[in-house]
Coordinates of C-alpha atoms and ligand atoms in Angstrom, one line a residue:
M1 CA -30.2 -6.8 0.5
K2 CA -29.4 -9.4 2.4
K3 CA -30.5 -12.0 0.0
W4 CA -28.5 -10.3 -2.9
L5 CA -25.7 -11.3 -1.5
L6 CA -26.0 -14.6 -0.7
E7 CA -27.3 -14.8 -4.0
K8 CA -24.1 -13.2 -5.7
R9 CA -22.1 -14.7 -3.2
W10 CA -19.4 -16.6 -5.7
R11 CA -19.8 -13.8 -8.0
I12 CA -18.3 -11.6 -5.3
V13 CA -15.4 -14.0 -4.8
L14 CA -15.1 -14.1 -8.3
A15 CA -14.4 -10.9 -8.5
G16 CA -12.2 -10.6 -5.2
F17 CA -10.0 -13.4 -7.0
L18 CA -9.5 -11.4 -9.8
T19 CA -9.3 -8.0 -8.1
V20 CA -5.9 -9.8 -6.5
A21 CA -5.5 -12.0 -9.3
L22 CA -5.3 -9.8 -12.7
P23 CA -2.8 -7.3 -10.9
L24 CA -0.9 -10.8 -10.5
V25 CA -0.7 -11.6 -14.3
G26 CA -0.4 -8.5 -14.8
I27 CA 3.4 -8.3 -13.2
T28 CA 4.2 -11.9 -14.1
I29 CA 3.8 -11.0 -17.4
F30 CA 6.1 -8.2 -17.5
V31 CA 8.5 -9.5 -15.2
Y32 CA 8.3 -12.6 -17.3
L33 CA 9.4 -10.6 -20.6
Q34 CA 12.2 -8.9 -18.8
V35 CA 13.4 -11.7 -17.3
I36 CA 13.4 -13.3 -20.1
S37 CA 15.0 -10.8 -22.2
Q38 CA 18.2 -10.2 -19.4
F39 CA 18.2 -14.0 -19.5
K40 CA 18.6 -14.1 -23.6
E41 CA 20.8 -11.2 -23.2
L42 CA 23.1 -12.9 -21.1
G43 CA 23.0 -15.8 -22.7
L44 CA 24.2 -14.5 -25.2
E45 CA 27.1 -12.9 -24.0
E46 CA 28.0 -15.6 -22.1
N47 CA 27.6 -17.9 -25.2
Q48 CA 30.5 -14.4 -26.7
A49 CA 32.5 -14.3 -23.8
F50 CA 32.7 -18.5 -24.1
F51 CA 33.2 -18.7 -27.7
N52 CA 35.9 -15.8 -27.2
L53 CA 38.2 -17.9 -25.1
A54 CA 37.9 -20.2 -27.6
A55 CA 39.6 -17.6 -30.8
Y56 CA 42.3 -16.8 -27.8
H57 CA 42.8 -20.4 -26.9
L58 CA 43.3 -21.8 -30.7
E59 CA 45.6 -18.6 -32.0
E60 CA 47.8 -19.2 -28.6
R61 CA 48.5 -22.5 -29.6
I62 CA 49.8 -21.6 -32.4
N63 CA 51.8 -18.7 -31.7
N64 CA 53.1 -21.7 -29.6
D65 CA 53.9 -23.5 -31.9
I66 CA 55.5 -20.4 -33.8
S67 CA 58.0 -19.3 -31.1
A68 CA 58.7 -23.5 -30.8
G69 CA 59.7 -23.6 -34.2
T70 CA 61.8 -19.9 -34.5
I71 CA 63.4 -21.5 -30.9
F72 CA 64.4 -24.6 -33.1
A73 CA 65.3 -22.5 -36.9
S74 CA 67.9 -20.5 -34.6
R75 CA 69.3 -23.7 -33.4
P76 CA 74.1 -23.5 -34.6
Q77 CA 73.6 -26.8 -35.8
I78 CA 71.1 -26.6 -38.2
I79 CA 72.2 -23.9 -39.2
E80 CA 75.7 -25.4 -40.1
A81 CA 74.3 -28.4 -41.2
L82 CA 73.1 -26.1 -43.6
E83 CA 75.9 -23.9 -44.7
K84 CA 77.5 -27.8 -44.7
G85 CA 75.2 -29.6 -47.1
D86 CA 74.7 -32.1 -44.5
G87 CA 71.2 -33.6 -44.2
V88 CA 71.4 -36.1 -42.1
T89 CA 72.4 -34.0 -39.2
A90 CA 69.3 -31.9 -40.0
R91 CA 67.0 -35.1 -39.7
A92 CA 68.1 -35.9 -37.0
H93 CA 67.7 -32.7 -35.5
L94 CA 64.2 -32.4 -37.1
R95 CA 63.2 -36.4 -36.2
D96 CA 64.2 -34.6 -32.8
L97 CA 62.0 -32.1 -33.1
I98 CA 58.6 -33.5 -33.7
Q99 CA 59.7 -35.9 -30.9
N100 CA 59.7 -32.3 -29.1
L101 CA 56.2 -31.0 -30.4
P102 CA 53.3 -33.1 -29.8
N103 CA 50.6 -31.4 -32.0
M104 CA 53.2 -32.0 -35.3
E105 CA 53.7 -34.6 -37.6
R106 CA 56.4 -33.8 -39.9
A107 CA 58.7 -30.8 -40.1
A108 CA 60.8 -30.6 -43.4
I109 CA 63.9 -27.3 -43.7
T110 CA 64.1 -25.9 -47.5
L111 CA 66.9 -24.2 -48.8
P112 CA 66.8 -20.3 -49.2
K113 CA 64.4 -21.2 -52.9
A114 CA 62.2 -23.7 -51.7
V115 CA 64.3 -27.1 -52.4
M116 CA 63.8 -29.3 -50.4
F117 CA 67.4 -30.4 -48.0
A118 CA 65.3 -32.4 -45.6
E119 CA 62.6 -33.8 -43.6
Y120 CA 61.6 -36.2 -41.2
P121 CA 59.5 -38.8 -40.8
E122 CA 62.1 -39.7 -44.0
N123 CA 60.4 -38.8 -48.0
P124 CA 63.1 -39.2 -51.1
E125 CA 60.9 -38.1 -53.5
A126 CA 60.9 -34.6 -52.3
L127 CA 63.9 -34.2 -51.9
G128 CA 65.3 -31.6 -54.4
M129 CA 62.1 -30.9 -55.0
D130 CA 61.0 -27.0 -55.4
F131 CA 58.5 -26.2 -53.7
S132 CA 58.7 -22.4 -54.3
F133 CA 55.0 -22.4 -55.7
R134 CA 53.5 -23.3 -52.2
D135 CA 51.8 -20.4 -50.4
W136 CA 53.7 -21.2 -47.2
Y137 CA 56.9 -20.3 -49.5
Q138 CA 55.5 -16.9 -51.0
G139 CA 53.9 -15.8 -48.0
V140 CA 57.1 -16.9 -46.3
S141 CA 59.6 -15.4 -48.3
K142 CA 57.3 -11.5 -48.4
K143 CA 59.1 -10.3 -45.9
W144 CA 60.6 -13.2 -44.4
V145 CA 58.7 -13.4 -41.0
P146 CA 57.2 -16.0 -39.4
Y147 CA 53.9 -17.4 -41.8
V148 CA 50.8 -19.7 -41.1
S149 CA 49.9 -20.7 -44.7
D150 CA 46.5 -20.8 -46.5
F151 CA 44.8 -24.2 -46.4
F152 CA 45.8 -27.0 -49.4
L153 CA 44.7 -30.4 -49.9
R154 CA 48.4 -32.8 -50.1
E155 CA 48.7 -33.8 -53.0
V156 CA 50.2 -37.4 -52.1
Q157 CA 48.1 -40.3 -50.1
P158 CA 46.8 -39.3 -47.6
R159 CA 45.4 -36.4 -48.7
R160 CA 44.6 -34.0 -46.5
Y161 CA 43.4 -30.4 -47.0
L162 CA 45.8 -28.8 -44.5
F163 CA 48.5 -26.0 -43.7
V164 CA 51.8 -25.1 -42.4
I165 CA 53.6 -22.9 -40.7
A166 CA 57.0 -21.7 -42.4
V167 CA 60.0 -19.9 -40.3
P168 CA 63.1 -18.0 -42.0
I169 CA 65.9 -19.5 -41.2
R170 CA 69.3 -17.1 -40.8
D171 CA 72.5 -17.6 -40.6
Q172 CA 74.9 -15.9 -37.8
S173 CA 74.7 -12.5 -40.1
G174 CA 70.9 -12.5 -40.7
K175 CA 71.5 -14.2 -43.8
I176 CA 68.1 -16.7 -45.2
A177 CA 69.9 -19.7 -44.8
G178 CA 67.2 -21.5 -45.7
V179 CA 63.0 -22.1 -44.2
L180 CA 61.6 -24.8 -41.4
V181 CA 58.3 -26.1 -42.7
L182 CA 55.9 -27.9 -39.7
Q183 CA 53.0 -29.8 -41.0
P184 CA 50.9 -30.4 -38.5
K185 CA 48.7 -33.3 -37.2
E186 CA 46.2 -34.3 -38.5
D187 CA 43.8 -33.6 -35.4
Y188 CA 45.8 -30.0 -34.6
L189 CA 42.3 -28.0 -34.7
K190 CA 40.9 -31.1 -33.0
N191 CA 42.5 -31.6 -30.2
V192 CA 42.2 -27.8 -29.8
L193 CA 38.3 -26.7 -30.3
G194 CA 37.0 -30.5 -30.2
P195 CA 36.7 -29.9 -26.3
M196 CA 35.2 -27.1 -26.5
H197 CA 32.0 -28.9 -26.8
T198 CA 29.1 -28.8 -24.5
G199 CA 26.3 -30.6 -25.3
K200 CA 24.8 -30.2 -28.6
S201 CA 27.3 -27.4 -29.0
F202 CA 29.9 -27.0 -31.2
I203 CA 32.6 -24.3 -33.1
Y204 CA 34.2 -24.9 -36.8
A205 CA 36.4 -23.6 -38.2
V206 CA 37.2 -21.8 -42.2
D207 CA 39.7 -20.8 -44.2
R208 CA 39.6 -17.2 -46.4
H209 CA 37.4 -18.9 -49.2
G210 CA 34.4 -20.5 -46.4
N211 CA 36.1 -23.9 -46.9
L212 CA 36.0 -26.5 -43.7
I213 CA 39.1 -26.2 -41.7
Y214 CA 37.9 -28.2 -38.8
H215 CA 34.5 -29.4 -38.5
P216 CA 33.2 -32.5 -36.2
E217 CA 31.3 -33.8 -38.2
Y218 CA 33.4 -33.7 -41.1
R219 CA 37.1 -35.8 -42.6
L220 CA 38.5 -33.5 -44.1
D221 CA 40.0 -35.6 -47.3
R222 CA 38.3 -33.4 -49.4
I223 CA 37.4 -29.4 -49.8
V224 CA 34.2 -28.3 -47.8
D225 CA 32.5 -25.5 -49.0
F226 CA 31.0 -23.8 -45.7
S227 CA 30.9 -20.2 -47.9
K228 CA 26.8 -20.0 -47.9
I229 CA 26.4 -20.5 -45.1
Q230 CA 25.5 -17.1 -43.1
A231 CA 27.5 -16.7 -40.0
V232 CA 30.7 -18.2 -42.9
D233 CA 29.5 -15.6 -45.5
G234 CA 29.8 -12.8 -42.1
V235 CA 33.6 -14.1 -40.5
K236 CA 34.9 -14.4 -44.2
R237 CA 33.1 -10.6 -44.5
G238 CA 35.6 -10.3 -41.2
L239 CA 33.3 -9.1 -38.9
T240 CA 31.7 -10.1 -36.0
G241 CA 27.9 -11.7 -34.7
T242 CA 25.8 -13.6 -33.7
K243 CA 22.8 -14.9 -36.5
Q244 CA 19.4 -17.2 -35.1
G245 CA 19.0 -19.8 -37.8
L246 CA 17.5 -23.5 -38.5
D247 CA 20.2 -26.3 -38.8
P248 CA 21.0 -27.3 -42.0
I249 CA 20.7 -30.9 -40.9
S250 CA 18.9 -31.4 -37.7
N251 CA 16.2 -28.6 -38.7
E252 CA 16.7 -27.0 -34.3
P253 CA 16.8 -24.4 -34.5
I254 CA 20.3 -22.7 -33.7
I255 CA 22.8 -19.8 -32.8
S256 CA 25.3 -19.3 -34.7
T257 CA 28.6 -16.7 -33.3
F258 CA 30.9 -16.4 -35.7
R259 CA 34.3 -13.9 -35.3
P260 CA 37.7 -14.4 -37.5
V261 CA 40.7 -15.1 -36.1
K262 CA 44.1 -14.4 -37.7
W263 CA 46.1 -16.2 -40.6
G264 CA 42.6 -15.6 -42.7
W265 CA 41.0 -17.8 -40.3
G266 CA 36.9 -18.3 -39.1
L267 CA 35.6 -19.4 -36.3
V268 CA 31.6 -20.3 -35.7
M269 CA 30.3 -21.7 -32.9
Q270 CA 27.1 -23.3 -33.7
R271 CA 24.7 -24.3 -30.1
P272 CA 20.9 -24.7 -30.3
V273 CA 18.7 -21.9 -29.2
K274 CA 17.5 -23.8 -26.2
E275 CA 20.7 -24.8 -24.6
V276 CA 22.0 -20.7 -25.2
F277 CA 18.9 -19.6 -23.3
H278 CA 18.2 -23.0 -20.8
R279 CA 18.8 -20.4 -18.3
A280 CA 16.5 -17.6 -19.3
R281 CA 13.6 -20.8 -20.0
E282 CA 14.2 -21.7 -15.9
I283 CA 13.9 -18.8 -15.2
A284 CA 10.7 -18.3 -16.5
V285 CA 9.1 -22.1 -15.9
G286 CA 10.3 -20.8 -12.5
L287 CA 7.9 -17.7 -12.4
V288 CA 5.3 -19.0 -13.9
L289 CA 5.6 -21.7 -11.0
L290 CA 5.2 -19.1 -8.6
A291 CA 2.5 -17.5 -10.2
A292 CA 0.7 -20.4 -10.3
A293 CA 1.1 -21.0 -6.9
F294 CA 0.2 -17.2 -5.9
L295 CA -2.3 -17.2 -7.3
V296 CA -3.9 -20.5 -5.7
L297 CA -3.1 -18.7 -2.9
G298 CA -4.3 -15.1 -4.1
G299 CA -8.2 -18.5 -4.9
I300 CA -7.8 -19.3 -1.1
A301 CA -7.2 -16.2 0.5
A302 CA -10.0 -14.8 -1.7
Y303 CA -12.6 -17.4 -0.8
K304 CA -12.4 -17.4 2.9
G305 CA -12.2 -14.5 2.8
A306 CA -14.9 -13.4 1.4
G307 CA -16.1 -16.6 4.2
L308 CA -15.1 -14.7 5.9
L309 CA -16.6 -11.0 5.0
F310 CA -20.1 -12.8 4.5
S311 CA -20.2 -15.1 8.1
S312 CA -19.3 -11.4 9.0
H313 CA -22.0 -9.4 7.1
R314 CA -24.4 -12.0 8.2
L315 CA -23.7 -11.6 11.4
S316 CA -24.6 -7.7 11.6
L317 CA -27.7 -8.7 9.6
E318 CA -28.6 -10.9 12.3
L319 CA -28.3 -8.5 15.3
R320 CA -29.5 -5.6 13.7
E321 CA -32.8 -8.3 12.8
K322 CA -32.2 -8.8 16.2
E323 CA -32.1 -5.3 17.8
I324 CA -34.6 -4.3 15.4
Y325 CA -37.0 -7.2 17.2
E326 CA -35.6 -6.0 20.6
R327 CA -37.1 -2.7 19.8
E328 CA -40.4 -3.7 18.9
M329 CA -40.7 -5.8 21.8
K330 CA -39.3 -3.3 24.1
E331 CA -42.4 -0.7 22.1
K332 CA -44.8 -3.3 22.0
L333 CA -43.8 -4.1 26.1
R334 CA -44.1 0.0 26.5
T335 CA -47.6 0.2 25.1
E336 CA -49.0 -2.5 26.6
L337 CA -47.5 -0.9 29.8
D338 CA -49.1 2.3 29.4
E339 CA -52.2 0.7 28.7
H340 CA -52.2 -0.7 32.1
L341 CA -51.5 2.0 33.5
R342 CA -53.8 4.4 31.9
T343 CA -56.6 1.4 33.3
G344 CA -54.9 0.5 36.3
R345 CA -55.3 4.4 36.8
K346 CA -58.5 4.4 35.1
L347 CA -59.5 1.1 38.0
A348 CA -58.4 3.0 40.9
E349 CA -60.1 6.3 40.0
T350 CA -63.5 3.8 39.4
M351 CA -63.2 2.7 43.1
A352 CA -61.9 6.2 44.7
E353 CA -65.4 6.8 42.8
L354 CA -66.8 4.0 43.8
E355 CA -65.7 4.5 47.8
R356 CA -67.2 8.1 47.7
S357 CA -69.9 7.3 46.2
N358 CA -70.6 4.2 49.2
R359 CA -69.4 6.7 51.3
E360 CA -71.7 8.9 50.2
L361 CA -74.7 6.7 50.2
E362 CA -73.7 5.2 53.8
Q363 CA -73.4 8.9 54.6
Y364 CA -77.3 9.4 53.2
A365 CA -78.8 6.3 54.9
Y366 CA -77.7 7.1 57.8
V367 CA -78.6 10.9 57.6
A368 CA -81.5 9.3 56.4
S369 CA -82.5 6.6 58.9
H370 CA -80.8 9.0 61.3
D371 CA -83.4 11.5 61.1
L372 CA -86.3 9.4 60.2
Q373 CA -85.6 7.9 63.6
E374 CA -87.1 10.7 64.9
P375 CA -91.0 11.4 63.4
L376 CA -91.5 7.7 63.0
R377 CA -90.8 7.4 67.4
K378 CA -93.0 10.1 67.7
I379 CA -96.0 8.6 65.8
T380 CA -94.8 5.4 68.1
S381 CA -95.2 7.1 70.8
F382 CA -98.5 8.8 70.1
I383 CA -99.6 5.8 68.9
S384 CA -99.7 3.7 71.9
L385 CA -100.6 7.3 73.9
L386 CA -104.2 6.6 71.2
E387 CA -103.6 2.7 72.3
K388 CA -104.2 3.5 75.9
R389 CA -106.2 6.0 76.7
Y390 CA -108.6 6.1 74.1
K391 CA -108.7 2.5 73.2
D392 CA -112.2 2.1 74.1
S393 CA -113.3 5.0 72.1
F394 CA -112.7 3.0 69.3
D395 CA -115.1 -0.5 68.0
E396 CA -113.2 -3.4 67.7
E397 CA -112.4 -3.1 63.6
G398 CA -110.9 0.9 65.4
V399 CA -108.6 -1.4 67.7
K400 CA -107.4 -3.5 65.0
Y401 CA -106.8 -0.5 62.8
L402 CA -104.8 1.4 65.6
H403 CA -103.2 -2.2 66.0
Y404 CA -102.7 -2.6 62.9
V405 CA -100.5 1.2 62.6
V406 CA -98.8 0.2 65.9
D407 CA -96.7 -2.8 64.5
G408 CA -96.0 -1.2 61.2
A409 CA -94.5 1.9 63.0
K410 CA -92.3 -0.8 65.1
R411 CA -91.5 -3.2 61.9
M412 CA -89.8 0.5 60.9
Q413 CA -88.6 1.3 63.3
T414 CA -86.3 -2.2 63.3
L415 CA -85.6 -1.7 59.8
I416 CA -84.1 2.2 60.4
N417 CA -82.2 0.3 63.4
D418 CA -81.0 -2.1 61.3
L419 CA -80.7 0.6 58.0
L420 CA -78.4 2.3 60.2
A421 CA -76.1 -0.3 62.0
Y422 CA -75.3 -1.4 58.4
S423 CA -74.3 2.1 57.4
R424 CA -72.3 2.7 59.9
L425 CA -70.3 -0.8 59.9
G426 CA -67.9 1.3 57.2
T427 CA -67.7 4.7 58.6
Q428 CA -67.6 3.6 62.8
G429 CA -65.3 -0.4 62.3
K430 CA -62.9 -1.2 64.8
P431 CA -59.0 -1.1 64.2
F432 CA -58.2 -4.7 63.3
L433 CA -56.1 -6.7 66.9
R434 CA -55.3 -9.5 67.5
T435 CA -58.5 -11.5 68.6
D436 CA -59.1 -15.0 69.8
C437 CA -62.0 -16.4 68.0
N438 CA -63.3 -18.8 70.1
E439 CA -63.0 -16.1 73.0
V440 CA -65.8 -14.1 71.2
L441 CA -67.7 -17.0 69.5
D442 CA -68.5 -18.2 72.9
R443 CA -69.7 -14.6 74.1
V444 CA -72.5 -14.9 71.1
L445 CA -73.8 -18.4 72.5
A446 CA -74.2 -17.0 75.7
D447 CA -76.1 -14.0 74.1
L448 CA -78.3 -15.9 71.7
D449 CA -78.5 -18.8 74.3
K450 CA -81.9 -18.3 75.1
P451 CA -83.2 -18.7 70.8
I452 CA -80.8 -21.5 71.5
K453 CA -82.4 -23.6 74.7
N454 CA -85.8 -23.1 73.0
R455 CA -85.1 -24.1 69.7
G456 CA -83.0 -27.1 71.5
A457 CA -80.0 -26.6 69.7
D458 CA -76.6 -28.4 69.8
I459 CA -74.6 -26.5 68.3
T460 CA -70.4 -27.7 68.6
H461 CA -67.1 -25.7 67.0
D462 CA -63.4 -27.0 67.0
A463 CA -60.4 -24.9 68.2
L464 CA -61.3 -21.7 66.4
P465 CA -57.5 -19.6 65.8
T466 CA -56.4 -16.5 66.9
L467 CA -56.0 -13.4 63.9
M468 CA -56.3 -10.2 62.9
A469 CA -59.8 -8.6 63.3
D470 CA -62.2 -6.7 64.6
E471 CA -63.7 -8.2 67.4
L472 CA -66.6 -6.4 67.3
Q473 CA -67.8 -7.2 63.4
L474 CA -66.3 -10.9 64.0
G475 CA -68.7 -10.7 66.9
Q476 CA -71.7 -10.2 64.7
V477 CA -70.9 -12.0 61.7
F478 CA -70.8 -15.5 64.3
Q479 CA -74.6 -13.8 66.1
N480 CA -75.7 -13.2 62.4
L481 CA -74.9 -17.5 60.9
V482 CA -75.5 -18.9 64.3
A483 CA -78.8 -17.1 64.8
N484 CA -79.9 -18.2 60.9
A485 CA -78.7 -21.6 61.7
V486 CA -80.8 -22.1 64.4
K487 CA -84.2 -20.1 63.0
F488 CA -83.7 -21.7 59.4
C489 CA -84.4 -24.9 60.7
R490 CA -87.2 -27.8 60.6
D491 CA -85.9 -30.2 62.5
P492 CA -86.2 -31.0 66.1
R493 CA -83.1 -30.3 67.2
P494 CA -80.8 -28.5 65.8
R495 CA -77.3 -29.4 65.4
I496 CA -74.6 -26.9 64.3
H497 CA -71.2 -27.4 64.4
I498 CA -68.0 -24.1 63.7
S499 CA -65.0 -25.1 62.4
A500 CA -61.7 -23.7 60.6
K501 CA -58.7 -24.5 59.3
R502 CA -56.3 -22.9 57.5
G503 CA -56.8 -23.0 52.8
A504 CA -54.7 -20.4 50.3
E505 CA -56.2 -17.7 51.4
G506 CA -55.7 -17.6 54.9
W507 CA -58.0 -18.6 57.5
L508 CA -61.4 -21.0 56.4
F509 CA -64.2 -20.8 58.6
S510 CA -67.7 -23.1 57.7
V511 CA -70.7 -23.0 60.1
S512 CA -72.9 -25.8 58.9
D513 CA -76.3 -26.7 59.9
N514 CA -79.0 -29.3 59.6
G515 CA -81.7 -26.6 59.0
I516 CA -84.2 -26.3 55.3
G517 CA -81.0 -25.3 53.1
I518 CA -81.8 -23.4 50.4
K519 CA -81.7 -23.2 46.5
E520 CA -78.4 -23.1 44.4
E521 CA -80.2 -20.0 42.6
F522 CA -80.6 -18.0 45.6
F523 CA -76.9 -18.3 47.1
D524 CA -76.3 -15.2 45.5
R525 CA -79.8 -13.2 46.0
I526 CA -79.2 -14.3 50.1
F527 CA -76.3 -11.9 50.6
V528 CA -78.2 -8.7 48.9
M529 CA -79.9 -6.2 51.2
F530 CA -83.6 -7.1 52.8
Q531 CA -83.9 -10.0 50.7
R532 CA -85.7 -12.9 52.2
L533 CA -86.7 -16.2 50.6
H534 CA -89.5 -16.8 53.0
T535 CA -92.4 -14.6 54.7
R536 CA -92.3 -13.2 58.0
A537 CA -95.1 -15.5 59.4
E538 CA -92.5 -18.6 58.4
Y539 CA -89.4 -17.2 59.5
P540 CA -88.9 -14.0 61.1
G541 CA -86.3 -10.6 59.8
T542 CA -85.7 -8.4 58.6
G543 CA -83.5 -9.8 55.3
I544 CA -80.2 -7.5 56.3
G545 CA -78.4 -10.1 58.4
L546 CA -76.4 -11.8 55.3
A547 CA -75.3 -8.0 54.1
V548 CA -73.8 -7.3 57.1
C549 CA -72.0 -10.6 56.7
K550 CA -69.9 -10.2 53.6
K551 CA -69.9 -6.6 53.7
I552 CA -67.6 -7.1 57.1
I553 CA -66.4 -9.8 56.2
E554 CA -65.0 -7.6 52.8
R555 CA -64.1 -5.4 54.9
H556 CA -61.8 -7.4 56.3
G557 CA -60.2 -8.9 52.9
G558 CA -62.3 -11.9 52.6
R559 CA -65.3 -13.8 50.9
I560 CA -68.1 -15.2 51.6
W561 CA -70.8 -18.0 50.1
A562 CA -72.9 -20.3 50.8
E563 CA -73.7 -24.3 50.1
S564 CA -76.4 -26.3 50.4
E565 CA -78.6 -28.6 49.2
A566 CA -82.6 -28.1 50.4
G567 CA -83.3 -30.1 52.4
K568 CA -80.4 -31.3 54.7
G569 CA -78.5 -28.4 55.6
S570 CA -76.3 -25.0 55.1
T571 CA -73.2 -24.5 55.1
F572 CA -71.7 -20.8 55.2
Y573 CA -68.1 -20.3 54.0
F574 CA -66.0 -17.2 54.3
T575 CA -62.4 -16.1 54.9
I576 CA -60.6 -13.8 57.0
P577 CA -56.4 -13.6 55.2
D578 CA -53.8 -13.2 57.5
R579 CA -52.6 -10.1 58.2
Q580 CA -49.8 -8.5 60.1
A581 CA -50.1 -7.1 64.1
S582 CA -49.8 -4.1 63.2
K583 CA -51.6 -3.4 60.9
Ligands
LIG601 P1 -83.6 -12.4 57.9 O1 -82.5 -13.6 58.4 O2 -83.4 -11.7 59.1 O3 -84.3 -13.4 57.1 P2 -81.0 -12.1 56.7 O4 -80.0 -11.8 55.5 O5 -80.1 -13.6 57.6 O6 -82.0 -12.4 57.1 O7 -81.2 -14.2 55.8 C1 -81.1 -13.9 54.5 C2 -82.4 -15.1 53.9 O8 -81.8 -16.5 53.6 C3 -83.0 -15.6 54.8 O9 -84.7 -14.9 54.8 C4 -83.1 -17.5 54.8 O10 -84.5 -17.1 53.8 C5 -81.7 -17.1 54.5 N1 -81.3 -18.0 55.3 C6 -80.2 -17.3 55.8 N2 -80.0 -18.5 56.4 C7 -79.8 -19.8 56.6 C8 -79.6 -21.4 56.8 N3 -79.0 -21.3 58.2 N4 -80.8 -22.2 56.5 C9 -81.6 -21.5 55.5 N5 -81.6 -20.1 54.9 C10 -81.2 -19.2 55.1

C-alpha cells in the first residue's frame, strides 16, 4: 500500500491538480465567452451611440445654418433692395452674411424665378443667369420652404461636388420675393465629421445616389461612387445597422455602422474590429492571465497539499509500524516473562521438593543413626563384657578377633555419631546473631590445645570481624579446618594462619597451612561426606568434617572451596555474606 502510494505520488499530484484545474479552466472558458459576448455587445452599443451623436451633430449644424439663412432672408433691407432692384445693397448684405457665417463661402440671391440678382463674392458672369433648372430651385420652389439640395458637380472651376441651402425670401405680404442660396465651404462636412475620428476609425457620408459627399481620404473634385459598398447600399435603402467585413484598401477586418440622415444622406462609420472590441480583448487577456495565475497557484497548492498528505500518510504508516512492532515486542516480552515465571515456579517447586526430600533424608539419617545407636551400644557393652570376663577362655587368635569386633563396633559408633551430628545441622541450627569471630576462634584453639601442642603447631590469625552468624556452627567450621590443617601436615612445625577480608560476597575467610596439600582433581570430592584421600592408618578420621563445613557455610548463604599446590600446603576459603541484625 505504502509503496504503491509513493510510486503513484506524481500521478496523484496530477490528479489533484486536474481536479482543481479542470473546473477552473471550464469556469474560465465560460466566463470568458460570457464576458466577450457582453463586451462585444457593449462595444457595438457604444459604437452606435457615438455614431448617433455624430449624425445629430451634422443635422444640427445644417439646421443652424438654415436658421441663420432664414433670419437673414427676413431682413427688410434685403426685401427693399429686391423691390428696388438694388443689387449693390443686396451684395453688401451678402458680404455681411458670409462674414458672419464661417462655414459658408458663397451666398447669392435670385429673383423668384431663379434669375441671379446678386452674389458675394461677385461673379459678373452669373448675373442675370437663369438657374431654375437647378435641383435647389426645384426643391425650394416646391413648397417654398428651406431646402437642402442634392449634391451636384459645379460647372465652374474649381470643380467640386457640393450642395447648397436654398431659403425663400418673402415680402411683408408673404409673397415670394426671391431665393437666398448659401454655398458651404469645401471642408463644411469635414469640420463637422472630422473631429469625430478616433484612432483608425472615421466617418464618411454619401448622398442619396451612394456618391461620396465626405470622406477623409478622398478629394471630391469628381463624383466618387460608393454605392457598391454594402453599408452604403443599406443606407441608400433607408436602413440602419452594422456590417462586418474587410476594408477594401487595407483588407483589415472592420465594422461598418450606418444610418440615414436627413436630406437623403447617409453616414457610415468605419472602425477596425480591434478598436471596437478593444475592451473585450483587454478583459479577455486579463481573464486568461488571471486563470493562468490561478492554475499556477492551484498547481503549487496541489503539490504542497499532496506533499502534506504524503508526509502525514507516511507518518501514520510509520506510527502503525511502530505500534505493531511495540505490540509484538510486548507479546514477546510477556511470553518470555511467562516462561521465566513458569521456570521460576518450577524451580521453586523443585527447590521445595529438594528441601522436603533433604529434610526427609535428614530425618531418616537421624532416625536411623539414633535407632542404630541403641543396639550398637548393646553390642559394644556386651562385647566389652565378653572381653573382660572371658578373655582368658579365648586363645590368642580368639582374643585378636574379639579386639577387631570391639574396634569395629567403636568405629561404627563414631560414624553413627558423626552422621547424627551432620543430620542435625539443618534442623537444630541456632538463629544468626552478632558473633565476634575472634572469640569463636580463641575458644576453638583452646579446645584443640592438646593436638596443637602435640604437633608443636604455630597458629596465627588477623583481627577477625564481628558478623551475623550461628556462633556454634561457625566454631565447628573453624574447628574442622584448623584440626585438618594440624593433622594433614608432615612438617615438624605446622604453621597455620587464619585471616579475613572484605570481598564482593561479604567476608572472605581463609585458613592456610604448610601441610601435605591436595591434588586439584580432589578439590570437590573432599567436601562429600565420608570421602577421604588417605587410609585411617595414615591419617585418622571419618571423612565427614569438610561435608559438615560445607553444609554450615551454605546455611549461612556462603561458599567454601580449597586451593592447594601439592606439597606446598593448602588454603581453605569460605565466605559469609552480610546480613541485617534483625534476621
Ligand atoms: P577426615 O579429616 O576425617 O579425613 P575431612 O572431611 O575433614 O575428613 O577431610 C576429608 C579429606 O580431605 C581428608 O581425608 C584429607 O585427605 C583431605 N584434607 C582435609 N584437610 C586437609 C588439609 N588441610 N591438608 C591436606 N588434606 C586435607
